[in-house]
Coordinates of C-alpha atoms in Angstrom, one line a residue:
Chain C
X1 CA 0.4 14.3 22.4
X2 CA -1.3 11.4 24.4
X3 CA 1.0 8.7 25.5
X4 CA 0.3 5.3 26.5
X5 CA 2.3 3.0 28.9
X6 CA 1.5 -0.5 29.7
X7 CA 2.8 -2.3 32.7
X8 CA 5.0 -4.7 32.9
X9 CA 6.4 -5.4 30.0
X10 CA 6.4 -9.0 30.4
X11 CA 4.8 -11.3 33.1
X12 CA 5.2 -15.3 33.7
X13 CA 2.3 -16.7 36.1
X14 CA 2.1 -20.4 37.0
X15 CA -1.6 -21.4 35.3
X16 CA -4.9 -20.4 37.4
X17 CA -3.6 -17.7 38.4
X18 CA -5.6 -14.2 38.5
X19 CA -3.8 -11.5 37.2
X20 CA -3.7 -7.6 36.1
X21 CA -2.3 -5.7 33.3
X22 CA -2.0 -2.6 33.5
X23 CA -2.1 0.8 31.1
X24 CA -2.1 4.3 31.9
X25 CA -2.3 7.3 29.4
X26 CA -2.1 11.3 29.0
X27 CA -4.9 12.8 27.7
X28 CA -7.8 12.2 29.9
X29 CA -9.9 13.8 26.6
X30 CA -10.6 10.3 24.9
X31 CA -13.3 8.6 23.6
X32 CA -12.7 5.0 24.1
X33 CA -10.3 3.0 25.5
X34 CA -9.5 -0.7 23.3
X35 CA -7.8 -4.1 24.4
X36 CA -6.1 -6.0 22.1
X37 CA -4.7 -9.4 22.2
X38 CA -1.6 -10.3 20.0
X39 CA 0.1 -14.1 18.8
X40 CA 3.3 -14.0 18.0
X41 CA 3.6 -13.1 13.8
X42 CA -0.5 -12.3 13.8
X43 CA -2.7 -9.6 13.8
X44 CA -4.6 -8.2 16.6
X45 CA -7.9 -9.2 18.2
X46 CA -10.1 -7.0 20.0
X47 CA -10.7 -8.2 23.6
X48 CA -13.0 -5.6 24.8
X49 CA -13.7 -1.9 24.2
X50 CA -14.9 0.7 26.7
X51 CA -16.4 3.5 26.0
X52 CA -15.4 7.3 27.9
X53 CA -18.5 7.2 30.1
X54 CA -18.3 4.1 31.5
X55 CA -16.3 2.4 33.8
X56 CA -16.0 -1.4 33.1
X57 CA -16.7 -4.4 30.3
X58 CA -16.6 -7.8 30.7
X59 CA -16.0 -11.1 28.6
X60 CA -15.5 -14.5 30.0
X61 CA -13.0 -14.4 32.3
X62 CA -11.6 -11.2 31.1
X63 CA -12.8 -7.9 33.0
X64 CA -11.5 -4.1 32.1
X65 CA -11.8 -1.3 34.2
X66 CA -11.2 2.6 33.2
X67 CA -10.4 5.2 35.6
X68 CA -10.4 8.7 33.1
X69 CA -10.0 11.0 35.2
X70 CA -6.8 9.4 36.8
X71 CA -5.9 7.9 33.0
X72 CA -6.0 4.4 34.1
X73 CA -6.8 1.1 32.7
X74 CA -7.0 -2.5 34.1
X75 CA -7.3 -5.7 32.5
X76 CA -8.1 -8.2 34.7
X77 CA -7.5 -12.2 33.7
X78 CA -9.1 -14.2 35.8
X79 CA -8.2 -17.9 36.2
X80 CA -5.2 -17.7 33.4
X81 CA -4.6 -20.8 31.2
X82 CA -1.9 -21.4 28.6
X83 CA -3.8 -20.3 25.8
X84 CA -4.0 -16.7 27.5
X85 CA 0.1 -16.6 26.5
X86 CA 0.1 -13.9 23.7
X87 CA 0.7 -9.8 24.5
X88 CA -2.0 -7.6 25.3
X89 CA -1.9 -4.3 23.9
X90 CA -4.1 -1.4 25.3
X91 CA -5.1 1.9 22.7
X92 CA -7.1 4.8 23.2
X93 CA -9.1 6.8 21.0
X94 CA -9.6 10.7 21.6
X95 CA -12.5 12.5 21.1
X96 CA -12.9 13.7 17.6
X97 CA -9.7 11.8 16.3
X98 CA -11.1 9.9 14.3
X99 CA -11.2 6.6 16.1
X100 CA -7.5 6.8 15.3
X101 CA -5.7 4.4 18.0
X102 CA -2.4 5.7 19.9
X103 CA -1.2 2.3 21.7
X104 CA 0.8 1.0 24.1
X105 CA 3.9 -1.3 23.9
X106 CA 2.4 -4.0 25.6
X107 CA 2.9 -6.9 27.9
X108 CA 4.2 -10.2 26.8
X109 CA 2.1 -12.9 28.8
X110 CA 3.2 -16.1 29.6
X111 CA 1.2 -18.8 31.6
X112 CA 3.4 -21.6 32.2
X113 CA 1.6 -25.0 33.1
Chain V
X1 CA -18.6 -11.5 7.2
X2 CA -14.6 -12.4 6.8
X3 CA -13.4 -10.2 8.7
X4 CA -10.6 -7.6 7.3
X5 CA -7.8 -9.2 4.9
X6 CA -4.9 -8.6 4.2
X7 CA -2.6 -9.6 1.0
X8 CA 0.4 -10.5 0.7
X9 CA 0.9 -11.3 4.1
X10 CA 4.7 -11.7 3.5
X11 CA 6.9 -9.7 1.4
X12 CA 10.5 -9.5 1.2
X13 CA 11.8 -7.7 -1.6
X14 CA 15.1 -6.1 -2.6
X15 CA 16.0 -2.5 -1.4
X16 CA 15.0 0.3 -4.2
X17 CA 12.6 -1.7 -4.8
X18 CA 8.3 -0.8 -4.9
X19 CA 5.8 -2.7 -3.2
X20 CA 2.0 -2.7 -2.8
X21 CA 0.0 -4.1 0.0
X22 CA -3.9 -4.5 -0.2
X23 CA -6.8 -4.5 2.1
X24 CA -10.2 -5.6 1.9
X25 CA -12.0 -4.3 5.2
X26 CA -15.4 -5.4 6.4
X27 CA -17.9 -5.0 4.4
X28 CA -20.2 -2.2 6.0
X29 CA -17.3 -0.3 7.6
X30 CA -16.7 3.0 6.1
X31 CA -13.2 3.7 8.3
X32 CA -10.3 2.2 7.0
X33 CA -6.5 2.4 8.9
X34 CA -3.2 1.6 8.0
X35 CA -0.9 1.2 11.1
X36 CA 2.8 -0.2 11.3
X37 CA 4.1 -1.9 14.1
X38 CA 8.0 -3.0 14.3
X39 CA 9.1 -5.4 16.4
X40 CA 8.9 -5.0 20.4
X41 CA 6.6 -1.7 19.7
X42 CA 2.8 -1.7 19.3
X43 CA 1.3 -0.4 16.3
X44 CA 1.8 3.4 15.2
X45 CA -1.1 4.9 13.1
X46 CA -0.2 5.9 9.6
X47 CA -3.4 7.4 7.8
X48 CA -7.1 6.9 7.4
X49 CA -9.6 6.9 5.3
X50 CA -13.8 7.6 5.5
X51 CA -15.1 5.9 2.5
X52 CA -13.1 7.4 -0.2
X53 CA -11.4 10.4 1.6
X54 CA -8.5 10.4 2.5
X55 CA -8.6 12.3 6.3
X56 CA -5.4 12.4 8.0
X57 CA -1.8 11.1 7.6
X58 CA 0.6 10.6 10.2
X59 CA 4.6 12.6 9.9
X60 CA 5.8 8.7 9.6
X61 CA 4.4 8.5 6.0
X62 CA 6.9 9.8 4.4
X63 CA 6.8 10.8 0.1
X64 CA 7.4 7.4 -0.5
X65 CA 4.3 5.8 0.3
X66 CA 0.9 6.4 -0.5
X67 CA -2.5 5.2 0.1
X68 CA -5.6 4.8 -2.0
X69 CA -9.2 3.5 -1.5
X70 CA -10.8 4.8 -4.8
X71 CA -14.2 3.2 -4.9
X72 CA -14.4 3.1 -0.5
X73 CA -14.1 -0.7 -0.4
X74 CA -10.4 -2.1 -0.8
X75 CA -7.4 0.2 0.0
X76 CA -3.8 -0.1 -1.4
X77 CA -0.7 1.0 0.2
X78 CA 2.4 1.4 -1.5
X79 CA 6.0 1.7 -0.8
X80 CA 8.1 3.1 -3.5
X81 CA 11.9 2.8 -3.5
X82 CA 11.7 0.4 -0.3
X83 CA 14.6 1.4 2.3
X84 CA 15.9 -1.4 4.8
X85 CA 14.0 1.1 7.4
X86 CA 10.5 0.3 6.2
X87 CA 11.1 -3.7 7.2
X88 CA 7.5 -3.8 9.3
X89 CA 4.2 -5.4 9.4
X90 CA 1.5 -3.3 8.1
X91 CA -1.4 -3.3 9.5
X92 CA -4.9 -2.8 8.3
X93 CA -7.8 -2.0 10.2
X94 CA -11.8 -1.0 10.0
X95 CA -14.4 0.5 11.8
X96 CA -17.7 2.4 11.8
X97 CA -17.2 6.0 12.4
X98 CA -16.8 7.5 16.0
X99 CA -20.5 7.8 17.4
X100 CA -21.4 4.8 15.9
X101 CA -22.9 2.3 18.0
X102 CA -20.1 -0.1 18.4
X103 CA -17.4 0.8 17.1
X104 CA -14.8 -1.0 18.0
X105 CA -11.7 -1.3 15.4
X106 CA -10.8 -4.6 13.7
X107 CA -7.5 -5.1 12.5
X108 CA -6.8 -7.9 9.6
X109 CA -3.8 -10.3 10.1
X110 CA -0.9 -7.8 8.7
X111 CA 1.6 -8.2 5.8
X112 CA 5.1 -8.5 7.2
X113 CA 7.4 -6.2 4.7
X114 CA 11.2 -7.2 5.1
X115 CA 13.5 -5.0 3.0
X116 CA 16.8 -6.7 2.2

């Protein structure tokens, strides 16, 4: 049964800071690897998606990194404002599941001014 | 495109009781979730569906709740005889199928369920 673990659970940086989430996972066996940002009471927006054979995306000032065969995922924030405060949720997707997404729990991300 | 939507997106209703959430997904995205996430947790998958099939359900739905998408567009999940345990926001989601190019999942806004 893959498992996914994000680290920390929560994390307060001063604003401008560059910072790393990180997630680990299982299976090594999947088929994509998802980042998610959450608001408090909302739904979830995709940040950026990386597929099994490769090894980074970027967006902005947002930059993910995925190590399979160690089960490792980065997300890297670079210059973090206030608006960045929200938690970020990794997922992975296993070959021939479906697309189905097993997630973490998250980290809660606050960037105080 | 609207993205996916989700209605009601607040509930609370008495326990016993039978509700019914509904979600319209994108438009040209055949893969539709249903995922619940309680507070402090991230979202667990409950079932899917490609176009009208029905594919896989997760041990968490229980005989209480079922799922439809009968024409492939809009899917409706329903609780029947709501237990204080179900209080949860449900989460819908869509995609193109796996080997797609691009397909990464987007999830609608949720309906918060609070059972009381």
């Amino acid at each position: 049964k893959q498992e996914v673990t994000q680290i920390p659970a929560a994390l307060s940086v001063p604003e401008g800071e560059n910072l790393v989430l990180n997630c680990s996972f299982t299976d090594s066996a999947i088929y994509n690897l998802q980042w998610f940002r959450q608001d408090p009471g909302k739904g979830l927006t995709s940040l950026l998606l990386i597929q099994s054979s490769q090894r980074e995306q970027t967006s902005g000032r947002l930059n993910a990194s995925l190590d399979k065969s160690s089960g490792r995922s980065t997300l890297y924030i670079a210059a973090s404002q206030p608006g960045d405060s929200a938690t970020y949720l990794c997922a992975v997707a296993l070959t021939g599941g479906g697309n189905k997404l097993t997630f973490g729990t998250g980290t809660q991300l606050k960037v105080e001014l | 495109d609207t993205g996916v939507s989700q209605d009601p997106r607040h509930k609370i209703t008495k326990r016993g009781q039978n509700v019914t959430f509904r979600c319209d997904p994108i438009s040209e995205h055949n893969r539709l979730y249903w995922y619940r996430q309680t507070l402090g947790q991230g979202p667990e998958f409950l079932t899917y569906f490609q176009n009208e099939a029905q594919l896989e359900k997760s041990r968490l739905l229980s005989d209480r709740f079922s799922a439809e998408r009968p024409k492939g567009s809009f899917s409706t999940l329903e609780i029947q005889r709501t237990e204080q345990g179900d209080s949860a926001m449900y989460l819908c989601a869509s995609s193109l199928p796996q080997g797609s190019s691009g397909n990464t999942i987007y999830f609608g806004e949720g309906s918060w369920l609070t059972v009381v």
